[in-house]
XYZ file of C-alpha atoms in Angstrom:
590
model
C 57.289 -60.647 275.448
C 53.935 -58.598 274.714
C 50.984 -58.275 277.739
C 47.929 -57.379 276.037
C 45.899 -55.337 278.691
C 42.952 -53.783 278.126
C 42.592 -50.083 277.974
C 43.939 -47.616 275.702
C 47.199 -47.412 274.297
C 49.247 -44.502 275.679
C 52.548 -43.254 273.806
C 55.171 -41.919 275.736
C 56.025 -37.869 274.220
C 59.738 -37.955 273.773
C 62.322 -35.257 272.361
C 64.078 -37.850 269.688
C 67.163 -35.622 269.550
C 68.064 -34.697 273.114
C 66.019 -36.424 275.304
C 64.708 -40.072 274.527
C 68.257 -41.210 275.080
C 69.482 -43.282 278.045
C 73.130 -44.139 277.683
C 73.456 -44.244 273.847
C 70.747 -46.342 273.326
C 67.534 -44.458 271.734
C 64.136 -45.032 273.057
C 61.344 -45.553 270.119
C 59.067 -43.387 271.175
C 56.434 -44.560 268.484
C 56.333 -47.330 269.809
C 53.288 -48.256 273.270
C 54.543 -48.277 276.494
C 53.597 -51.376 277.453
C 56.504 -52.851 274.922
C 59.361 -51.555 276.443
C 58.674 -51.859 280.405
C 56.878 -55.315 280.205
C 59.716 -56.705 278.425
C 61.290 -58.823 281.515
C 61.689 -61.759 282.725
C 58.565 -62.095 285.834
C 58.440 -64.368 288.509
C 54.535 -65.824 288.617
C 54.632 -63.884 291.841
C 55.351 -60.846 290.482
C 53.379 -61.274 287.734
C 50.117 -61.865 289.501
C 51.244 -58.361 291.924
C 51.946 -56.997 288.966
C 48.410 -58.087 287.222
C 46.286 -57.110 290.115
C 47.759 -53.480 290.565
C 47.178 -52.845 287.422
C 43.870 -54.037 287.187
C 42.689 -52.336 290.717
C 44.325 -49.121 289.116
C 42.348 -48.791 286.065
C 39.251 -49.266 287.808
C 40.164 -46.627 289.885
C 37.635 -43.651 289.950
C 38.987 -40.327 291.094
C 35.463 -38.826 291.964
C 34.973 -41.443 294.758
C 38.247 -41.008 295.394
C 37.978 -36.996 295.848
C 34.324 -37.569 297.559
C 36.027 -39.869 300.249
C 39.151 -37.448 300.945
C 36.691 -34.528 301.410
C 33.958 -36.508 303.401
C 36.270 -38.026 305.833
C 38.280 -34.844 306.241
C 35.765 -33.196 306.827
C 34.016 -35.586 309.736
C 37.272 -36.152 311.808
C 38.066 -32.108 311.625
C 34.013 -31.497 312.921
C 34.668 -33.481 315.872
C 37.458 -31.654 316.701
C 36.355 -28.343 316.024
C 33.086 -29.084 318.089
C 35.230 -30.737 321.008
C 37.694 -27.779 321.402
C 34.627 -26.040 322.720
C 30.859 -26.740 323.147
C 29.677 -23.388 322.981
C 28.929 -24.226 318.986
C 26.557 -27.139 318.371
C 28.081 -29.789 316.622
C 25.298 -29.259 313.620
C 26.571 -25.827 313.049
C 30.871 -26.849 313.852
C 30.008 -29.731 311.144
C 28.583 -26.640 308.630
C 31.642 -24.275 309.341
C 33.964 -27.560 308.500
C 32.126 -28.345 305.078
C 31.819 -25.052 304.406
C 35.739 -23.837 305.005
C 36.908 -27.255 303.187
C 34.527 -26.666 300.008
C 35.649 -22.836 299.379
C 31.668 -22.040 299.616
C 32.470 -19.784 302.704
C 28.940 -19.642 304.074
C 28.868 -19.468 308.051
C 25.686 -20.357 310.280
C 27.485 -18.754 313.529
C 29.871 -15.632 313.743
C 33.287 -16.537 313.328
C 34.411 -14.276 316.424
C 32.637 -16.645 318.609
C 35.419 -19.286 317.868
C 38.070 -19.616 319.676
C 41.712 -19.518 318.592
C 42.154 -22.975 318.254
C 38.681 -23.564 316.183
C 39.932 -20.575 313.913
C 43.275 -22.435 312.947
C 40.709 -25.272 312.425
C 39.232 -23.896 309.629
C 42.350 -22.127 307.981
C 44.121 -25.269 307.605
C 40.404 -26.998 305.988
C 40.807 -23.586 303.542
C 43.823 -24.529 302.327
C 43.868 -28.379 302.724
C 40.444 -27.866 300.265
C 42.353 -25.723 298.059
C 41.871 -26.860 294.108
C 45.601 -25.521 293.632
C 46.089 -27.376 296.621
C 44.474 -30.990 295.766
C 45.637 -30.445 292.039
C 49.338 -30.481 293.276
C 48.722 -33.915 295.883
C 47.789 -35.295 292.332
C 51.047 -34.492 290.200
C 53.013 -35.594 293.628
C 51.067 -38.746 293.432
C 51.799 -39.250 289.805
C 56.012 -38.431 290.477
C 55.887 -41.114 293.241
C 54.730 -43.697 291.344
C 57.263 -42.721 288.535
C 59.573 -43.387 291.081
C 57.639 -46.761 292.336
C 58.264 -47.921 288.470
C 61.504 -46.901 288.465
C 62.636 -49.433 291.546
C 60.272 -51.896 289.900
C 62.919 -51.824 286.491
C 65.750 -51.585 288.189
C 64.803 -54.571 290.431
C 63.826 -56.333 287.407
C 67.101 -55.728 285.532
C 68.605 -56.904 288.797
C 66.679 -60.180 288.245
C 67.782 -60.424 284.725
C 71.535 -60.423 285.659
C 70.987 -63.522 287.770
C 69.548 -65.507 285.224
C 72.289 -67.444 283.718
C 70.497 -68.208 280.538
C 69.592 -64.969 279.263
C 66.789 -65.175 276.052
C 65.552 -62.997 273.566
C 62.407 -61.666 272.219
C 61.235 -58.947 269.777
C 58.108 -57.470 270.642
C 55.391 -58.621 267.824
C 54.817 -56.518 264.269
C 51.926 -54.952 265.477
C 49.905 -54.129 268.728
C 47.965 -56.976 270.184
C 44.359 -57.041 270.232
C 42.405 -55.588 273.211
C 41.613 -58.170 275.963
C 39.227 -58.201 278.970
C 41.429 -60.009 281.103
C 44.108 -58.061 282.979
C 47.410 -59.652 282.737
C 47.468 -62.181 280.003
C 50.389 -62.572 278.268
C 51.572 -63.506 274.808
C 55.384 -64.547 274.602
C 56.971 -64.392 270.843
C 60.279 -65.742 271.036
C 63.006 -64.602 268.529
C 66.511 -63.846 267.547
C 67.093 -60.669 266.582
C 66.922 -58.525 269.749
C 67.870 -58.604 273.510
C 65.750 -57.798 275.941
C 65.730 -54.534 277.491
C 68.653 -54.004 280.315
C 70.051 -50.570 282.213
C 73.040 -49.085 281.261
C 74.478 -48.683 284.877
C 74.487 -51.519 287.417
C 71.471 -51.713 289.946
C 72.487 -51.388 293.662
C 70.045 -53.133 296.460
C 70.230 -52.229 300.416
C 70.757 -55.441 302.234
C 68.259 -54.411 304.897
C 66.219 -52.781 302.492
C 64.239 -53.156 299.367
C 64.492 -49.006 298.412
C 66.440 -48.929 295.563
C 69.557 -46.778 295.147
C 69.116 -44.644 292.073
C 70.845 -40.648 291.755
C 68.528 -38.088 290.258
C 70.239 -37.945 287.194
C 69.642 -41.752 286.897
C 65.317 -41.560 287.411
C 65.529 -38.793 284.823
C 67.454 -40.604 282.476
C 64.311 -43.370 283.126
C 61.893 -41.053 283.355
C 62.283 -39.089 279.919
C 61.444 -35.677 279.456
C 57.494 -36.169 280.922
C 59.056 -37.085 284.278
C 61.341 -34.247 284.410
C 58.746 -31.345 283.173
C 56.729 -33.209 286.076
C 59.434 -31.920 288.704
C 59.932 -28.958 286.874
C 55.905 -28.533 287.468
C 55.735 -29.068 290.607
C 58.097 -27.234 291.793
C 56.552 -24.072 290.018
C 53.566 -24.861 291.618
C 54.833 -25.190 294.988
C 56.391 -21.775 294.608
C 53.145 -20.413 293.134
C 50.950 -21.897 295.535
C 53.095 -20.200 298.678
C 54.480 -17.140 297.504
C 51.397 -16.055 296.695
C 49.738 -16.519 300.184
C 53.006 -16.076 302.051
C 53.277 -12.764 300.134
C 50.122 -11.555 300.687
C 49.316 -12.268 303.610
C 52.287 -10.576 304.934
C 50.943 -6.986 303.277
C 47.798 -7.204 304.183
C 48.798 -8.014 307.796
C 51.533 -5.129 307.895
C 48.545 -2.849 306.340
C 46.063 -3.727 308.885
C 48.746 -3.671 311.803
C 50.181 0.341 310.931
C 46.079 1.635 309.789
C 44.516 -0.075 312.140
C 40.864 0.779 310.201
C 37.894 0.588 312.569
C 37.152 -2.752 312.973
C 33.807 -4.433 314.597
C 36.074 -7.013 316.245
C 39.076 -7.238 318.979
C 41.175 -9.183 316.285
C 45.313 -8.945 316.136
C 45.987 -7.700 313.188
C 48.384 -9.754 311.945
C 45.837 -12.434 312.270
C 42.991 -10.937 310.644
C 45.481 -10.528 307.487
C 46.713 -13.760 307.257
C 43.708 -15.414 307.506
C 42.127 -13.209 305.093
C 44.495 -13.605 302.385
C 44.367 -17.177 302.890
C 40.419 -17.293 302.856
C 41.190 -14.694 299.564
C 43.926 -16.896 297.460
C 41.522 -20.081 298.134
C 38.237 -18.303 296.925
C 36.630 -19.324 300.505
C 34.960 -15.817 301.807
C 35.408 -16.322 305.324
C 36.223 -13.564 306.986
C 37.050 -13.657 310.994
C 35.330 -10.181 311.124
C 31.637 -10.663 311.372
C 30.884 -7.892 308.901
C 33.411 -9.398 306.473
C 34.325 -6.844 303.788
C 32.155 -3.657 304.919
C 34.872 -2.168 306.759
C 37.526 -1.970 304.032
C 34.876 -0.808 301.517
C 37.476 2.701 301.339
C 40.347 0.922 301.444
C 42.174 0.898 298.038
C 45.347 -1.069 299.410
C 43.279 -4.388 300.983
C 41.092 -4.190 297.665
C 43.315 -4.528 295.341
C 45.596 -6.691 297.030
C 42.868 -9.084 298.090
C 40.751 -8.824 294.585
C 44.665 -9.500 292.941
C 44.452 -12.886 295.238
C 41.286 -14.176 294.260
C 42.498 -13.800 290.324
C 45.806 -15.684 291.131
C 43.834 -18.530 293.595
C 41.278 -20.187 290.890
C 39.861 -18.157 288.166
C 42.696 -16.218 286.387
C 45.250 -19.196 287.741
C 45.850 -20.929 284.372
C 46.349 -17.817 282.710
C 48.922 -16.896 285.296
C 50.418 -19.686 285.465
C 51.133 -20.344 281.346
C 52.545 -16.514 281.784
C 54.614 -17.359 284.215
C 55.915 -20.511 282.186
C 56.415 -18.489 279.287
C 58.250 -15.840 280.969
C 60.524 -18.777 282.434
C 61.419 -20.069 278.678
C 61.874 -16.829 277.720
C 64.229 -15.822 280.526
C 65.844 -19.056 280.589
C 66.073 -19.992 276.789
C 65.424 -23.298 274.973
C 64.669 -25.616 278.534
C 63.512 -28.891 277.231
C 60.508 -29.531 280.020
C 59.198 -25.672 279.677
C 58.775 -25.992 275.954
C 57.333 -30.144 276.786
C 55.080 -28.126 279.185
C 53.874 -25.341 277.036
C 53.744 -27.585 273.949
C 51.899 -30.114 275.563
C 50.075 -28.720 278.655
C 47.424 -31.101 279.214
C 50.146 -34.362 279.594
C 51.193 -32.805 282.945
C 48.427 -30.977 284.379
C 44.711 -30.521 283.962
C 45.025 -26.600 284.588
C 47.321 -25.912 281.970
C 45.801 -25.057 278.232
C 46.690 -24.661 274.856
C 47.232 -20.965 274.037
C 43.815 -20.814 272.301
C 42.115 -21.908 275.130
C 43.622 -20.010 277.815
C 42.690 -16.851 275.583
C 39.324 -17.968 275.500
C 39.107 -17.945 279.774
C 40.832 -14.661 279.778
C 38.017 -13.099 277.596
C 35.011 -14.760 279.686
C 37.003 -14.058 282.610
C 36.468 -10.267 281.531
C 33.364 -10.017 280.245
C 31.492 -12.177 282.931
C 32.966 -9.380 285.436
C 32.418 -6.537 282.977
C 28.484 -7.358 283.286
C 28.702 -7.914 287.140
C 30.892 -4.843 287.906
C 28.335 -2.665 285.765
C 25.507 -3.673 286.720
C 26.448 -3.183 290.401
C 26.900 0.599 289.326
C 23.885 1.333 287.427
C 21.464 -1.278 289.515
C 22.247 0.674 292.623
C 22.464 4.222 291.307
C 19.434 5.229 293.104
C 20.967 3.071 296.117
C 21.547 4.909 299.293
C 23.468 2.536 301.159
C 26.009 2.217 297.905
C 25.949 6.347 296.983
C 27.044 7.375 300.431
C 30.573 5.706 299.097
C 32.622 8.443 297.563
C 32.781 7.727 293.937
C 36.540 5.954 293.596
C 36.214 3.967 296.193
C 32.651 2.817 294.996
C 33.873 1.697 291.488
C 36.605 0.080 293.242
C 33.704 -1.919 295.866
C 31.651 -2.619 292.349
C 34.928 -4.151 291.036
C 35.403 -6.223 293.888
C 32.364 -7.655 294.521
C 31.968 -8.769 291.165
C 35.076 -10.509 291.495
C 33.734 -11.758 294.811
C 30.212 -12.847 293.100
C 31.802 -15.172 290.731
C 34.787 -17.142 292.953
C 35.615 -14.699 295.989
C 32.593 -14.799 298.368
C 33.591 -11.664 300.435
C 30.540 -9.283 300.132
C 31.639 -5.543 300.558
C 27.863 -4.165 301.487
C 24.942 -5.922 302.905
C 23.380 -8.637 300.092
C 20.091 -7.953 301.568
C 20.292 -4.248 300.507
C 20.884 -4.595 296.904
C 18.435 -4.010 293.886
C 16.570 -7.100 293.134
C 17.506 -7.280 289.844
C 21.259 -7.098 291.299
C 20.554 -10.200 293.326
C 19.168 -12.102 290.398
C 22.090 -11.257 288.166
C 24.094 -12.254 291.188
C 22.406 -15.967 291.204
C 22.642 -16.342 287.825
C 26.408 -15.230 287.878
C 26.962 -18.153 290.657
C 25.046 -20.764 288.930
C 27.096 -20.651 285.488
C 30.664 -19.481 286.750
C 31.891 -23.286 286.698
C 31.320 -23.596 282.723
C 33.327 -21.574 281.651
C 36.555 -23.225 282.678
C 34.657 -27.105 282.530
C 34.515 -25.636 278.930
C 38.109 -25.304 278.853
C 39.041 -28.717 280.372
C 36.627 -30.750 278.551
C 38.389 -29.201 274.887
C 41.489 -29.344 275.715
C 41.142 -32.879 276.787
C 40.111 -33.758 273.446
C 43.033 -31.429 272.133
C 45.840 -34.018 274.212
C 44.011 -37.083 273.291
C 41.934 -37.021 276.946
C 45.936 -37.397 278.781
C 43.946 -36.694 281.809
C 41.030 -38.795 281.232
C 38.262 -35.949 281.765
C 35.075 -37.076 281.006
C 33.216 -35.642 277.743
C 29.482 -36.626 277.062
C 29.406 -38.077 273.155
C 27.842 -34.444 271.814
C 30.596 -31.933 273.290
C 33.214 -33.698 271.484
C 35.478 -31.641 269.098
C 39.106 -32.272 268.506
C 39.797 -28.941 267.327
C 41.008 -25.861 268.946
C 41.933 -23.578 266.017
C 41.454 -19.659 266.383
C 40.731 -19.658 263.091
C 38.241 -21.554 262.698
C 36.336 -21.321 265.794
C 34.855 -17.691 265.700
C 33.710 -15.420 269.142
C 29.970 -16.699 268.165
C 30.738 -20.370 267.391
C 32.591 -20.276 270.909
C 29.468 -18.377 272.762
C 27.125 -21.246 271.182
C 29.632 -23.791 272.326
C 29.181 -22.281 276.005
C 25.687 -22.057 276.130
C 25.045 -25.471 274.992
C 27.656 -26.949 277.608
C 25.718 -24.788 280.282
C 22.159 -25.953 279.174
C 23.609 -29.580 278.869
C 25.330 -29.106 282.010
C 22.984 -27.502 283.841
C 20.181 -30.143 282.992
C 22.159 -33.389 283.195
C 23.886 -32.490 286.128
C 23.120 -28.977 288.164
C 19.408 -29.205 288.033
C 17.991 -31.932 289.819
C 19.792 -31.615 292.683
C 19.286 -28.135 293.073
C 15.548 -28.508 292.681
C 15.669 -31.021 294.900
C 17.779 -29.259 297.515
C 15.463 -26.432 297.272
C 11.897 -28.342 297.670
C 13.200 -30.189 300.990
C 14.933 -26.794 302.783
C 11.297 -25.083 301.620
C 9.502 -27.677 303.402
C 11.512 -27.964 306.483
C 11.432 -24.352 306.818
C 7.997 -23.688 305.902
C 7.098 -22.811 309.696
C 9.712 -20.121 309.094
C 8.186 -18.794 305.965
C 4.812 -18.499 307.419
C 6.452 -16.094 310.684
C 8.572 -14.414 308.023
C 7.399 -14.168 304.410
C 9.788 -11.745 303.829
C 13.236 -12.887 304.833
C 12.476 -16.291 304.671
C 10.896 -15.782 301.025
C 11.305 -18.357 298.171
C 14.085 -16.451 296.184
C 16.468 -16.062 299.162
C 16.028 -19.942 299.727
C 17.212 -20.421 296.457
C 19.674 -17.772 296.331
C 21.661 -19.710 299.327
C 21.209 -22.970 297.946
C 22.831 -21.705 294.446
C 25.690 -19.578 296.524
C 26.424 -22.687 298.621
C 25.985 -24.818 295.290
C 28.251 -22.757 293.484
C 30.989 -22.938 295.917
C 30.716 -19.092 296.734
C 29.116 -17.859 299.684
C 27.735 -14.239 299.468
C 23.819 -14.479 301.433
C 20.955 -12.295 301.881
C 21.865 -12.678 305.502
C 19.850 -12.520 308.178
C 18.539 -9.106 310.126
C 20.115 -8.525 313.108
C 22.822 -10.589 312.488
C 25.725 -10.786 310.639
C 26.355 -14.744 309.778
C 24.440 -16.436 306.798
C 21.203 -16.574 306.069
C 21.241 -20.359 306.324
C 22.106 -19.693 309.861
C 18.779 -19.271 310.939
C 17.484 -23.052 309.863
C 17.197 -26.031 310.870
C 19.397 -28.272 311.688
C 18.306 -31.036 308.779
C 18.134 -28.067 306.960
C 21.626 -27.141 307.458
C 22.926 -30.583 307.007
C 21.206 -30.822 303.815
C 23.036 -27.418 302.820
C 26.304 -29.497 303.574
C 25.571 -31.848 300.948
C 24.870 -29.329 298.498
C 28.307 -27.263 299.558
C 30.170 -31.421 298.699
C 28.088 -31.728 295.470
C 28.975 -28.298 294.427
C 32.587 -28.756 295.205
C 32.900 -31.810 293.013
C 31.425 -29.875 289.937
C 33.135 -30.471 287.155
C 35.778 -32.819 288.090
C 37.225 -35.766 286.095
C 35.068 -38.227 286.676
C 38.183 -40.952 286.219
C 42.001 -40.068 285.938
C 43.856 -41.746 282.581
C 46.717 -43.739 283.632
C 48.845 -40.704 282.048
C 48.163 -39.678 286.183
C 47.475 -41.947 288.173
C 49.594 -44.919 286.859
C 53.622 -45.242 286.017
C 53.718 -48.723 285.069
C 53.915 -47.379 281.595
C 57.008 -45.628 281.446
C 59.882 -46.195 278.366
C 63.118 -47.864 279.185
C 65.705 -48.708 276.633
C 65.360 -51.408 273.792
C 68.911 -52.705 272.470
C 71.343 -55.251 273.228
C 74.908 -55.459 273.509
């Protein structure tokens, strides 16, 4: 029995040897998916259920998806974080949501007005906006509907048992034809092979419709892509908690036994663990109102902060294939590391052929090279930055160019930088989502698009070869995606962004040319665009410069912080991740 389904055909990766085995009988992994699990025997019931899953599935966008998780998060947290306590208007508790749950860190009030309670608030929206974070609800989601498939075979083999005149069929020579329809069928009916069955008997509750299968029993179903799925998951669970747990703890037993002076009454313990939260998750909130200033000599929270912000987004895949590789090499030949590491992009959309992930590591050094100097020479004649003793200053340059790009802690005053610093600084924010959309959009192409990530026609290439893509062919590569980018995409709403905050705030402007001036209109819109959150600031005060708008203003800003957020992303997830009807079970008969 064949379904023809539209859609494209997706081959299951399978270790012929040692793994595409279930019981003795060998699993063809050449041949589609859709031939081995829609081989059964279907009620009409279950194949319309059937039919209209699958069809609601593959129309399934995970933009809107991602939009709607974020959006509504973010409205039922604002109401609670304004009705804990009115002393914040609700315009400004709605901002400090958005804002904690994008990453972009920008805050229109001082955090120390907060209380307890509203703090919590936005540490959980940190870490619940997380892109570690959302990335792992994702693999879970995929690993639960492996297992939904799996009770949906064994159910069906259950079926089969019952039927007292078992047939046969053969799947046909060749794939079927494309069809619009979702769930026609053609039947060929011969005699030369059984239809699929399981090896070991299918137990049902009597109260219950869970089916009873072991572990060993869904990875003997699953093949090697389910279990390099666990195996991935778990890593990242480890990854993702270690690291915070970890440093959190340091920074709050540094800040406990130094006790540096501080601006605010804060418990120490506190201030560190919601720092190295805010840190790991690239956010830049910071429960002291200065943020950063006061640890500008401190070597310890620097380094262990700056070493956070690598491991949270932009040196994460590079960490995590070197973690993976370490693993295979301390563990020897494990099937699912060398599946993972051989083919990265079936699993997860963070992981990267070797080629690429070298590429990332050498923009991730140069684009901080050209920050971290120019924050020396730009401010040598800088009176504010040359009153820092010398170490700790190239230590502060090295942060905050960290902190430019993903980070968002500032370690001086914006406002108090050269002017060409601050450009460099916009320009920094604007493109520092390329580079890795660079990476994702390749490597998609490398795995066949697995993950579905959207490429425009023109960026297409399915090569990744280190020999034959030079450092200049790769440069030209990267500006074109940003100028493509950057026009298709970035620019229009920026401008657009830009022109309405301009004109609501053009009373403002006309008070205060100076501080309300064009450039550091733009330069919040592109901080809050970019999902960073360093401002000018405001004088007098220590919270954002987008503090002192509007309210439409403000909620405008909001927008831009969701739009920002969503840069880059698939647009639609490849049933590879989303769906696990397609998954190989045996062909044979006994």
């Amino acid at each position: 029995m064949n379904f023809e389904r539209g859609g494209p055909r997706l081959r299951n990766i399978e270790d012929n040897d040692q793994v595409a085995r279930l019981q003795g009988h060998d699993i063809d992994a050449s041949t589609p998916l859709w031939q081995h699990d829609k081989a059964w025997i279907r009620r009409p019931a279950q194949l319309a259920r059937a039919a209209w899953q699958s069809q609601f599935l593959s129309r399934l966008s995970f933009l809107p998806s991602h939009y709607a998780y974020f959006i509504i998060v973010c409205l039922i947290a604002s109401l609670i974080f304004w009705g804990s306590s009115h002393t914040i208007s609700y315009v400004d508790s709605l901002f400090l949501v958005v804002s904690a749950m994008t990453s972009a860190g920008l805050t229109t009030v001082n955090l120390s007005q907060a209380t307890t309670g509203q703090q919590v608030v936005l540490f959980l929206l940190i870490i619940f906006g997380s892109r570690i974070w959302v990335s792992i609800c994702i693999v879970y989601s995929r690993k639960r509907r492996f297992h939904k498939r799996f009770d949906d075979i064994v159910r069906e083999a259950r079926m089969r048992r019952r039927d007292p005149s078992p047939r046969r069929f053969a799947p046909s020579p060749s794939p079927p034809p494309e069809v619009e329809a979702m769930g026609s069928a053609q039947v060929q009916e011969k005699d030369d092979e059984e239809v699929p069955y399981l090896s070991w008997p299918p137990t049902i509750g009597r109260n219950s419709p869970t089916i009873n299968l072991t572990s060993q029993q869904r990875d003997e179903l699953g093949g090697i892509e389910f279990r390099s799925l666990k195996l991935l998951l778990r890593i990242l669970l480890l990854y993702f908690f270690l690291w915070q747990f970890l440093g959190c703890i340091a920074l709050g037993a540094w800040i406990n036994n130094n006790r540096p002076a501080l601006d605010n009454s804060h418990k120490p313990w506190w201030l560190g663990i919601f720092n190295g939260v805010s840190a790991f998750n690239n956010s830049g909130m910071s429960l002291l109102d200065t943020n950063m200033v006061p640890f500008q000599r401190s070597y310890f929270v620097l380094i262990t902060m700056g070493l956070m912000i690598l491991a949270g987004r932009p040196a994460f895949p590079l960490f995590l294939r070197f973690i993976l590789g370490m693993g295979r090499g301390w563990t020897g030949s494990t099937e699912s590391l060398h599946f993972i590491l051989d083919h990265p992009r079936r699993v997860y959309v963070y992981l990267w052929p070797r080629g690429a992930t070298w590429w990332l590591l050498f923009i991730l050094i140069f684009l901080n090279s050209v920050n971290w100097v120019g924050f020396l020479l730009f401010n040598l004649n800088n009176p504010e930055i040359e009153s820092i003793p010398t170490g700790p200053r190239v230590l502060a340059g090295l942060f905050q160019s960290l902190c430019v790009r993903f980070g968002g802690f500032h370690i001086t005053d914006i406002a108090n930088l050269h002017i060409g610093l601050q450009a460099l600084y916009a320009i920094t924010m604007l493109i520092l989502a390329y580079p890795i959309r660079n990476s994702i959009r390749r490597t998609n192409v490398y795995e066949q698009r697995s993950l579905g990530v959207f490429i425009p026609p023109d960026d297409q290439d399915p090569t990744w070869n280190d020999h034959e893509n030079t450092l200049m062919h790769e440069f030209g590569r990267l500006g074109r995606q940003i100028r493509q980018g950057f026009t298709r995409y970035d620019a229009w709403a920026l401008m657009l962004a830009i022109l309405v905050i301009i004109t609501i705030e053009s009373g403002q402007f006309r008070r205060d040319p100076v501080h309300y001036s064009i450039f550091n209109v733009m330069f919040e819109v592109v901080s809050a665009y970019g999902c960073v959150g360093i401002s000018v600031g405001l004088p007098d005060e220590d919270y954002s410069f987008s503090g002192g708008w509007h309210a439409a203003s403000k909620v405008i800003l909001c927008a831009v912080m969701l739009r920002g957020r969503h840069r880059g992303l698939p647009m639609k997830i490849d049933p590879v991740v989303f769906t696990a009807e397609r998954i190989a079970v045996p062909r044979g008969g006994r």
